[in-house]
Coordinates of N, CA and C in Angstrom, one line a residue:
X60 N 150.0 29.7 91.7 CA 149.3 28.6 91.0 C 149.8 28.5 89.6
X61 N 149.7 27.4 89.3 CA 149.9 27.1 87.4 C 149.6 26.4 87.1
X62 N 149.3 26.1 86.0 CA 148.9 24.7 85.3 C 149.2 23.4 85.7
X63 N 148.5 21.9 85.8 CA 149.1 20.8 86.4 C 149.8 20.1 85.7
X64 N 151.4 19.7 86.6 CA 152.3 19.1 86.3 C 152.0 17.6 86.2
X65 N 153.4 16.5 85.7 CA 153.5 15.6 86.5 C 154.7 15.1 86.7
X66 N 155.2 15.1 88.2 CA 156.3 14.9 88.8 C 156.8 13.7 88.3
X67 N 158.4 13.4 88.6 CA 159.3 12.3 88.8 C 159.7 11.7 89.8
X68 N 159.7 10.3 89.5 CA 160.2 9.8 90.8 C 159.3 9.1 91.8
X69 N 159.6 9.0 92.8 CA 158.7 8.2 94.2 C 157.7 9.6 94.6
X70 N 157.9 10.7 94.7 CA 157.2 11.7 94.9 C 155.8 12.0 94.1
X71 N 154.8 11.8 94.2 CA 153.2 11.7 93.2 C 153.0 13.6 93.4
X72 N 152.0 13.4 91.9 CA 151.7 15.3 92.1 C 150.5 15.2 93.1
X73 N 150.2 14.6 93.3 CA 149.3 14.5 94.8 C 149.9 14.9 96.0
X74 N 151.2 14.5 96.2 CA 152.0 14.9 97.2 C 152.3 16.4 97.4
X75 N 152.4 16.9 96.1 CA 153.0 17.8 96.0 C 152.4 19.0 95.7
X76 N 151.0 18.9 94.8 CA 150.4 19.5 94.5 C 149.0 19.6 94.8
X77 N 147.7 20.3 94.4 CA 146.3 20.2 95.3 C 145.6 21.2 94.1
X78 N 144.5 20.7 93.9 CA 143.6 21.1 92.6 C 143.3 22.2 93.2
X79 N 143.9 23.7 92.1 CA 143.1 24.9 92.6 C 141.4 25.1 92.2
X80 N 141.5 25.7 93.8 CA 140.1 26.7 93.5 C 139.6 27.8 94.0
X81 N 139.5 28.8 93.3 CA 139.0 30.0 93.9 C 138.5 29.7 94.9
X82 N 138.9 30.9 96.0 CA 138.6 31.5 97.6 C 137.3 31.7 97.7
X83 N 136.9 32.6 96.8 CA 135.3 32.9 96.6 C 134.5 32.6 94.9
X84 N 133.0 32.6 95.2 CA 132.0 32.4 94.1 C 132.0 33.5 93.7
X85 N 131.7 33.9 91.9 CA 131.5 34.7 91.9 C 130.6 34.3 90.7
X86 N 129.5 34.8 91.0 CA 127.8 34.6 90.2 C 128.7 34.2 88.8
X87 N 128.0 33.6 87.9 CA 127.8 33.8 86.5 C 129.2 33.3 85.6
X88 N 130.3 33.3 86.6 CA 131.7 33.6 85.8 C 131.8 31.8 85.2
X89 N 132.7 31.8 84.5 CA 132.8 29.9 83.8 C 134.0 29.6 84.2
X90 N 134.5 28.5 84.5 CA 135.6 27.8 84.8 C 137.1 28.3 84.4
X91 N 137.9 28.1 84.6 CA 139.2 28.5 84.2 C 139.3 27.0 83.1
X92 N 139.8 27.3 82.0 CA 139.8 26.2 80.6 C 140.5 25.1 80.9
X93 N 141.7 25.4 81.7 CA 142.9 24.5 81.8 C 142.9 23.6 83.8
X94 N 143.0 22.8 83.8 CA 143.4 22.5 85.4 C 144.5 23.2 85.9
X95 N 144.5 24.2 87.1 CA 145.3 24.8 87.7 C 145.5 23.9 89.1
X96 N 147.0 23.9 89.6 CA 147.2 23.2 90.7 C 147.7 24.1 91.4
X97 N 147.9 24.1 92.9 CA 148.8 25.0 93.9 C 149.9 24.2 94.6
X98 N 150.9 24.2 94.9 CA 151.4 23.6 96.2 C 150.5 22.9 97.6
X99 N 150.7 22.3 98.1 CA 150.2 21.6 99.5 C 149.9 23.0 100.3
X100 N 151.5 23.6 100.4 CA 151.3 24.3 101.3 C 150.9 25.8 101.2
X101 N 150.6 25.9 99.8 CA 149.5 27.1 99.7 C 148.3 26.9 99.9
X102 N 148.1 25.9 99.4 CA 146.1 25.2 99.2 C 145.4 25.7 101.1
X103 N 147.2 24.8 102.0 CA 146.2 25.2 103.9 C 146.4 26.1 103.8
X104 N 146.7 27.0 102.9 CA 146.8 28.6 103.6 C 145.3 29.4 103.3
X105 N 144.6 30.2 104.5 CA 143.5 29.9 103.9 C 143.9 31.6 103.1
X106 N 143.0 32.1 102.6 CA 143.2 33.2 101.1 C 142.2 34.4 102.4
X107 N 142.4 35.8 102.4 CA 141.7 36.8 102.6 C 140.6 37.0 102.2
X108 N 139.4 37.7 103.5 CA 138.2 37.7 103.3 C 138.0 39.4 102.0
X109 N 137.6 38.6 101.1 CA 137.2 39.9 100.1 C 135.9 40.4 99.8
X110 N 135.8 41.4 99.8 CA 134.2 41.9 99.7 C 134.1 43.1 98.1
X111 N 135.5 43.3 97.6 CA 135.6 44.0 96.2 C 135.3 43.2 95.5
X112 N 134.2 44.1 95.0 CA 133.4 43.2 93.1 C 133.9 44.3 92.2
X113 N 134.5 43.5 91.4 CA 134.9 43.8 89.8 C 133.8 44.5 89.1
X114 N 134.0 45.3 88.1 CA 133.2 45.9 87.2 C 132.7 44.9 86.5
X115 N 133.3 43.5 86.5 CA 132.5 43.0 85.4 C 131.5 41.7 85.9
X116 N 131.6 42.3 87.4 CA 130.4 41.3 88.2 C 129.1 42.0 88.3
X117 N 128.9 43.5 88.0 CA 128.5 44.6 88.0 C 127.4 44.6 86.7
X118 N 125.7 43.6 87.1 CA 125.0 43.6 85.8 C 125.3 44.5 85.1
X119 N 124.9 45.4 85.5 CA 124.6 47.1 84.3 C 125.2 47.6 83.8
X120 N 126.7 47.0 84.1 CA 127.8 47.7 83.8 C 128.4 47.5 82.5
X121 N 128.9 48.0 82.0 CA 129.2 47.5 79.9 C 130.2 46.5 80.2
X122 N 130.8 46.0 81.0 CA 132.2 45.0 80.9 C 131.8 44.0 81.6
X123 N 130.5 43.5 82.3 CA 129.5 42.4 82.5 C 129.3 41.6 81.2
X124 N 129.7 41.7 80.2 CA 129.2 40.7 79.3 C 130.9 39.8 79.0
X125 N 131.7 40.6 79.5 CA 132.9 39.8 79.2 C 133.1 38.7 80.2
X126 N 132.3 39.1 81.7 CA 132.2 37.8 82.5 C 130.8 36.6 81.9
X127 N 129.9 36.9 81.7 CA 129.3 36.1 80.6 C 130.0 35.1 79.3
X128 N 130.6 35.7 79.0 CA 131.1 35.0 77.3 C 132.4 34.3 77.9
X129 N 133.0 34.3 79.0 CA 134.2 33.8 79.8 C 135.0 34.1 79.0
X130 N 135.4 35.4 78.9 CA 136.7 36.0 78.5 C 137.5 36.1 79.4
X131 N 137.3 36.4 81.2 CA 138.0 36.1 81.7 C 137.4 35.1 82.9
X132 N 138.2 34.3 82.9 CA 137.4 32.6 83.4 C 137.3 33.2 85.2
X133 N 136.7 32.2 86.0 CA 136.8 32.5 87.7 C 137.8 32.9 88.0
X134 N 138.8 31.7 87.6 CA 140.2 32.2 88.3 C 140.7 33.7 87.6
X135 N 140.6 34.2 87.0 CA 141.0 35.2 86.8 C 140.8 36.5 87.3
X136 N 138.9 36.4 87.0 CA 138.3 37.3 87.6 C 138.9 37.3 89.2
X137 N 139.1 36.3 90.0 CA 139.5 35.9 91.7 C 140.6 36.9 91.4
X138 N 141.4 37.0 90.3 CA 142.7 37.9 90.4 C 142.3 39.4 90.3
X139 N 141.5 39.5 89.6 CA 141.1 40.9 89.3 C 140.5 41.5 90.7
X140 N 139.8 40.5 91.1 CA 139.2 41.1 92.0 C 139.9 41.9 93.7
X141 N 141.2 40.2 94.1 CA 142.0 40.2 94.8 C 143.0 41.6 94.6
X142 N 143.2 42.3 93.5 CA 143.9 42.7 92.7 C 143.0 44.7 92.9
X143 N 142.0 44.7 93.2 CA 141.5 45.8 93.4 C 141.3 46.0 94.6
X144 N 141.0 44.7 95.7 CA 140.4 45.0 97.1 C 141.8 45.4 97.1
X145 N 142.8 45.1 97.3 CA 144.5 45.4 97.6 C 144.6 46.8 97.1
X146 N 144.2 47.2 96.2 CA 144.4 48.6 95.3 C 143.7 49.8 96.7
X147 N 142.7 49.0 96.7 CA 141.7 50.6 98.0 C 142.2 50.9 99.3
X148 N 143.2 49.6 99.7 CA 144.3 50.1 100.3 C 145.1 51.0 100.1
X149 N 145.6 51.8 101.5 CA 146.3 52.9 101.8 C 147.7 52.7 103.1
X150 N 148.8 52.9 102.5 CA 149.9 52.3 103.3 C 150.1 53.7 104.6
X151 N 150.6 53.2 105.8 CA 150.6 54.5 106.7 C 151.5 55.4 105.9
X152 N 152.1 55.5 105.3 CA 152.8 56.5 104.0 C 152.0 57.0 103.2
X153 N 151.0 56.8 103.0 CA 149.7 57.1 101.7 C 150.7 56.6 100.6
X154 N 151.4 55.6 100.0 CA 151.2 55.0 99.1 C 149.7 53.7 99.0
X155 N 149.7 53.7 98.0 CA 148.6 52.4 98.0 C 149.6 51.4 97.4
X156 N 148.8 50.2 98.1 CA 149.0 49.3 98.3 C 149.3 48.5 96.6
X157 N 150.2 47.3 96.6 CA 150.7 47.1 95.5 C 149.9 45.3 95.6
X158 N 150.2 44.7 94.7 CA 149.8 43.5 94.6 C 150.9 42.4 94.0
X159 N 151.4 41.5 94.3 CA 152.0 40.5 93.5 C 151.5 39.4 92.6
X160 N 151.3 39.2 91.7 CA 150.7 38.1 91.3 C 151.8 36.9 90.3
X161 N 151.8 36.0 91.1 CA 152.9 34.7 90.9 C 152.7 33.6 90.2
X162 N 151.1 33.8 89.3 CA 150.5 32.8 88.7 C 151.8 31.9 87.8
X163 N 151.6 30.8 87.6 CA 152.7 30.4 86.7 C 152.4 30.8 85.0
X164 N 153.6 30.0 84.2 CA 152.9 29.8 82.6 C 151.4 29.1 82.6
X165 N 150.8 29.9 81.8 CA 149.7 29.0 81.1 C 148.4 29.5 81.6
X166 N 148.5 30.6 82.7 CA 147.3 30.9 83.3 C 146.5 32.5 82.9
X167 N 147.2 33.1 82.2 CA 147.1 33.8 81.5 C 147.1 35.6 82.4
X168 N 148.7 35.4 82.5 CA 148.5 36.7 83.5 C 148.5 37.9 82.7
X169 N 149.3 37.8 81.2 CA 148.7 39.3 80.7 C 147.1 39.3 80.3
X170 N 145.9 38.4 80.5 CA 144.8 38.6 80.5 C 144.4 39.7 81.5
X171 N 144.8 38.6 82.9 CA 144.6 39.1 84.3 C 144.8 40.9 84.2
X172 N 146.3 41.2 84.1 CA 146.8 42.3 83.8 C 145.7 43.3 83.0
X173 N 144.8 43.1 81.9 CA 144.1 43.5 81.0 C 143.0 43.7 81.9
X174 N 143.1 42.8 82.2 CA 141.2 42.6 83.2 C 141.3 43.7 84.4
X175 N 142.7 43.7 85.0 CA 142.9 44.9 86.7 C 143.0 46.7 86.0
X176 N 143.5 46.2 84.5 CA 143.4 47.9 84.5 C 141.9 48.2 83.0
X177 N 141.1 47.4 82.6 CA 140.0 47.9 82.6 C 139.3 48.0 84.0
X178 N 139.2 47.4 84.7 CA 138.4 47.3 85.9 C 138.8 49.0 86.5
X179 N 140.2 49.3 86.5 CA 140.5 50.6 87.2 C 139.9 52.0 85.9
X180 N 140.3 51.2 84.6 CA 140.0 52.3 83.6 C 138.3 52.8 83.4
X181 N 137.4 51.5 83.7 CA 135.9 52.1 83.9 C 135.8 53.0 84.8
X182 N 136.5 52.9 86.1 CA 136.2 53.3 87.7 C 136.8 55.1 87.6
X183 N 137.5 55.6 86.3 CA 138.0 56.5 85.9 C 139.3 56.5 86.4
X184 N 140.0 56.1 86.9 CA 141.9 55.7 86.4 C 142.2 55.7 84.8
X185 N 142.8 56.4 84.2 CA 142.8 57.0 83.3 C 144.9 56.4 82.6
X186 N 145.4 56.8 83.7 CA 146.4 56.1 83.3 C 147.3 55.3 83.7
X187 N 148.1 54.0 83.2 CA 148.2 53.0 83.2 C 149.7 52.7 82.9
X188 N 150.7 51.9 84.0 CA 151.8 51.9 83.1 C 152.0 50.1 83.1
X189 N 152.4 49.7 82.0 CA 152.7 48.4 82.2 C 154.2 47.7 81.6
X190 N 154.9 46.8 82.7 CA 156.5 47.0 82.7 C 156.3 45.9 81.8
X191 N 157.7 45.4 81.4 CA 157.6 43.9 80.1 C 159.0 43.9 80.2
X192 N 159.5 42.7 80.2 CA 161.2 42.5 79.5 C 161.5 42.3 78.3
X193 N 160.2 42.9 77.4 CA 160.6 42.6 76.0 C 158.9 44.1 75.3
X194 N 159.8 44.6 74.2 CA 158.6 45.2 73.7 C 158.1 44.5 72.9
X195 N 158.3 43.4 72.6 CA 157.4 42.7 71.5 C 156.3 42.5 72.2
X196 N 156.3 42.3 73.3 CA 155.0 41.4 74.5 C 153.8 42.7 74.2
X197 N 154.4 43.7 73.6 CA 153.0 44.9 73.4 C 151.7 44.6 72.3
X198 N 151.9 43.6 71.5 CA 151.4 43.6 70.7 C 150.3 42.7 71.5
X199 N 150.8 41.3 72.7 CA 150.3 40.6 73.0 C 149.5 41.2 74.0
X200 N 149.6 42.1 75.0 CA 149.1 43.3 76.1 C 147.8 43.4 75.1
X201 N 147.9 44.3 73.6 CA 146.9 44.7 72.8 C 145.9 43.5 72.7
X202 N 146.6 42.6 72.0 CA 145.4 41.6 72.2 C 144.7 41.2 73.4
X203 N 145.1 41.1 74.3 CA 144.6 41.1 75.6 C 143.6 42.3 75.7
X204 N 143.7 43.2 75.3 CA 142.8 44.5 75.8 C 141.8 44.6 74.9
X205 N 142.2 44.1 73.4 CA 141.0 44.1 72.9 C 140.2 43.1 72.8
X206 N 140.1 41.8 73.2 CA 139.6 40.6 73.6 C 138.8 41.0 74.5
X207 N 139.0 42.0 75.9 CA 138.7 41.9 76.8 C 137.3 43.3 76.3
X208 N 137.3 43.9 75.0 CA 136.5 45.0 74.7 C 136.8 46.2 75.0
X209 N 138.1 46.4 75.3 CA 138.5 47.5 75.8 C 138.3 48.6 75.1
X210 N 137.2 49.3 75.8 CA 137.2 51.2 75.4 C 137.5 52.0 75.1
X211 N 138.6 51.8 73.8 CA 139.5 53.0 73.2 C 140.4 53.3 73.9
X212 N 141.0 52.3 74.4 CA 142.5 52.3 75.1 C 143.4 52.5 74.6
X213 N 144.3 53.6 74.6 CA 145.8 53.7 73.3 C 147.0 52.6 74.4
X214 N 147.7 52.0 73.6 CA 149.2 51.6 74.3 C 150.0 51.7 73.4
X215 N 150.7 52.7 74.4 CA 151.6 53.7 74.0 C 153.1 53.0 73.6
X216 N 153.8 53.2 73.0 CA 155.2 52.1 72.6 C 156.2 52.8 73.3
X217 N 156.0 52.9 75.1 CA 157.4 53.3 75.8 C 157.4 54.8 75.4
X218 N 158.7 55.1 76.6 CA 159.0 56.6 76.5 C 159.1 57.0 74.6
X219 N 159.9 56.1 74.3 CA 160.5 57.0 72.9 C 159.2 57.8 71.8
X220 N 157.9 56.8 72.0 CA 156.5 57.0 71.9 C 156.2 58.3 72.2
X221 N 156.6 58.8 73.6 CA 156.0 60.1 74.1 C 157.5 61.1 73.7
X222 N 158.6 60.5 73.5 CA 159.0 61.7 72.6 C 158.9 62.2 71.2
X223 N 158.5 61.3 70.9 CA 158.0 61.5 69.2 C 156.6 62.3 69.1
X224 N 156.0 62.0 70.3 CA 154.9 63.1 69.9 C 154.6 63.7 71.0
X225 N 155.9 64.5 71.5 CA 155.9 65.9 72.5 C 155.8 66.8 71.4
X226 N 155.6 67.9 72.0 CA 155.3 69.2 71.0 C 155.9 70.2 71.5
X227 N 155.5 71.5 71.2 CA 156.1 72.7 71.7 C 155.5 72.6 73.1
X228 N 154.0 72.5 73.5 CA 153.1 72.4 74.4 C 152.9 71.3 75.1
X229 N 153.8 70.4 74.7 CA 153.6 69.0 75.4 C 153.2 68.2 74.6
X230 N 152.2 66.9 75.3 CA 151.9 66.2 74.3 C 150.6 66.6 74.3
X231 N 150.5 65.4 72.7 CA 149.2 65.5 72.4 C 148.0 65.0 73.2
X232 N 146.8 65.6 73.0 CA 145.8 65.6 73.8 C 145.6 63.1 74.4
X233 N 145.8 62.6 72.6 CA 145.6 61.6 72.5 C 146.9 60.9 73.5
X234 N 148.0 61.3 74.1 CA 148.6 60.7 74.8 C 149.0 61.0 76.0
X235 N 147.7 61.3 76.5 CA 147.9 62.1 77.9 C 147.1 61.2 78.6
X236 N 146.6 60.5 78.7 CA 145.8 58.9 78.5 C 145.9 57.5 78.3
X237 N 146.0 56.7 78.6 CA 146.0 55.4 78.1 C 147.1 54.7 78.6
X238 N 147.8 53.4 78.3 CA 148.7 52.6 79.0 C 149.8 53.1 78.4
X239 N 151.3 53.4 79.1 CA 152.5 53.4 78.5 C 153.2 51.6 78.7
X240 N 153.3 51.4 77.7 CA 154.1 49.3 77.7 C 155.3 49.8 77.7
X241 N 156.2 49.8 78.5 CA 157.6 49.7 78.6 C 158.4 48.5 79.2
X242 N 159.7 49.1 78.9 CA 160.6 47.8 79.7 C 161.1 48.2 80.9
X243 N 161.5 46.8 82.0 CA 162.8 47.3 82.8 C 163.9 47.9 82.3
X244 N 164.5 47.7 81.7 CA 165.7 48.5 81.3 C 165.3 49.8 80.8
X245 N 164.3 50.3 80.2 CA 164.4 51.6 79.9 C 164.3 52.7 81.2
X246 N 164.0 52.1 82.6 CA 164.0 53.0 83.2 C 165.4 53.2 83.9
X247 N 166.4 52.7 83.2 CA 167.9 53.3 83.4 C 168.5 53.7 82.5
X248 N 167.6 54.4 81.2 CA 168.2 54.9 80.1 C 167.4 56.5 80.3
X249 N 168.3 57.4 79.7 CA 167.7 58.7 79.6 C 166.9 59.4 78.3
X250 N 166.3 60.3 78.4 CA 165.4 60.7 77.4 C 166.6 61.3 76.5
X251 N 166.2 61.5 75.2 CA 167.4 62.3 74.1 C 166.6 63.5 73.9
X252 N 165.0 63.6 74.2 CA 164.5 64.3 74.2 C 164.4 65.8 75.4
X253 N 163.8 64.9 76.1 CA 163.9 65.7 77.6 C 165.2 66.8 77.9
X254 N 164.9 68.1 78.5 CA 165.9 68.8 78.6 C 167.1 68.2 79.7
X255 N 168.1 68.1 79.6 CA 169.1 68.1 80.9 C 169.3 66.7 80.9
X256 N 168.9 65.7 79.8 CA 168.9 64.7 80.4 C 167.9 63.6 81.1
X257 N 167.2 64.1 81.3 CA 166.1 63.5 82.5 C 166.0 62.2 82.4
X258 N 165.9 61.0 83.3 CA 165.8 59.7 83.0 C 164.4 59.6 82.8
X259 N 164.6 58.2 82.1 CA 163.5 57.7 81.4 C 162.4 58.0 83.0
X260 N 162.8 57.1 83.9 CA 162.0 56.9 85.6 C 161.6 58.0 85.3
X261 N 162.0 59.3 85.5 CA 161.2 60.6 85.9 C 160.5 61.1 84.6
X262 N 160.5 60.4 83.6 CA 159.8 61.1 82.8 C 158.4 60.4 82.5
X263 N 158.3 59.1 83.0 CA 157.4 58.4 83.3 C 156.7 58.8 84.8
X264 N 157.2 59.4 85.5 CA 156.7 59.7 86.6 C 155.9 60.9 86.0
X265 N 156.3 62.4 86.2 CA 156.1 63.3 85.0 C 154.9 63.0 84.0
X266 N 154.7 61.9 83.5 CA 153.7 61.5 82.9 C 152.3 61.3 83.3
X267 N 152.6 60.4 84.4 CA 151.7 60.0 85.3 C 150.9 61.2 86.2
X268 N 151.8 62.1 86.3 CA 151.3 63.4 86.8 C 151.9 63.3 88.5
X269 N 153.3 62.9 88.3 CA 153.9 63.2 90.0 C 152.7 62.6 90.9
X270 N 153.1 63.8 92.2 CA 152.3 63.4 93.7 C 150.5 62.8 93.2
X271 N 150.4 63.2 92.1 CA 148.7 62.8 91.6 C 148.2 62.1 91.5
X272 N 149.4 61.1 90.8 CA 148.8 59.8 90.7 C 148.3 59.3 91.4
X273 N 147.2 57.9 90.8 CA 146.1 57.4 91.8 C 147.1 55.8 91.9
X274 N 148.3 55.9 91.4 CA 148.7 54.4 91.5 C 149.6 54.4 92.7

C-alpha cells in the first residue's frame, strides 16, 4: 500500500488503484491521516483471518492510550497486529516466522516498526535489532519510540556502540537490553574489538544470545 497517486495518460488511478482499507476493525483506533491506495490486484486478494490483539488494543494495558490519542492510526495498528499473529508462528525448523512489510513512502513504516517492537517489548522480548541503510535514520527510529511512549528503551548506535562499552566482563548491565540500530553493510565488516576477528553478523548474534533468541 502507499499513499494516493495520480497517474498519466489514458490509464485513470481508478484503474489502477482501489482505496485502502484495513482487513479488520479494531475498537477505538482513528483513521490513518493520509489516503492510502493499493493496486487492483491486491485489494481481490482477500488478507488472512487474524485473531492477535496488540497490546495497545488491550484496555488495561499502559500502551492503550497510544491507540486512543492515534499515535498509531488503524492502518498501522493492522500492521502491528498482522506483524505479531506472524511472529507466534513456528517454521517446521523452529525458526519463527518472519514478516515483510512493503508499505510505500508516506505511511509511516518506521512508526509501524516502533509500534511491532513495543508490542514484543511489553510481552517481555527484551531485545531488538533494527537494520537501516543509513545510521542517521537512528535518530528518526528514536523519535518514533518515544512518540510512541516507549519504556526506557536504549538504541544502541550499532556494533561499534557495544564495543566501546565492552568491559573486562562484558557489557554493561545497560546494554544487554534494548534495540541495536545498525546497517546492512556493517554485517560484512569485522569487530576491531572482538578477539580473532569475529564479524560484525556473529557478534550481533552473540548479542542476541545465540540458539536463545526469541526472534
Amino acid at each position: 500500500s502507499g499513499e494516493a497517486e495520480i497517474t498519466d495518460g489514458d490509464t485513470t488511478g481508478a484503474d489502477v488503484f482501489a482505496d485502502y482499507h484495513t482487513s479488520f476493525e479494531i475498537p477505538g483506533a482513528l483513521p490513518h491521516p493520509a489516503d492510502v491506495v493499493e493496486s487492483q490486484s491486491l485489494a481481490s486478494t482477500p488478507a488472512p483471518s487474524v485473531v492477535y490483539k496488540s497490546v495497545y488494543e488491550l484496555e488495561h494495558w499502559p500502551l492503550h492510550p497510544v491507540l486512543r490519542a492515534g499515535k498509531l492510526s488503524e492502518l498501522q495498528l493492522e500492521t502491528v497486529s498482522l506483524c505479531g499473529a506472524r511472529h507466534t508462528r513456528l517454521l517446521p525448523d523452529g525458526r519463527r516466522a518472519g514478516f515483510f512489510l512493503g508499505d510505500g513512502a508516506g505511511v509511516g513504516k518506521g512508526r509501524q516498526i516502533a509500534g511491532v517492537i513495543l508490542d514484543n517489548t511489553v510481552r517481555g522480548r527484551r531485545k531488538h535489532l533494527w537494520f537501516s541503510t543509513s545510521t542517521d535514520l537512528r535518530l528518526d527510529a528514536e523519535r518514533d519510540l518515544s512518540d510512541l511512549g516507549a519504556p526506557g528503551i536504549s538504541v544502541h548506535d550499532g556494533c561499534q556502540q557495544l564495543d566501546k562499552e565492552t568491559r573486562g566482563l562484558g557489557l554493561g548491565s545497560s546494554f544487554t537490553e534494548g534495540i541495536v540500530f545498525s546497517t546492512y553493510s556493517s554485517l560484512v565488516s569485522a569487530s576491531r574489538v572482538a578477539k580473532g576477528g569475529v564479524s560484525r553478523l556473529q557478534q550481533i548474534i552473540d548479542w542476541c544470545g545465540g540458539d536463545k533468541f526469541e526472534g
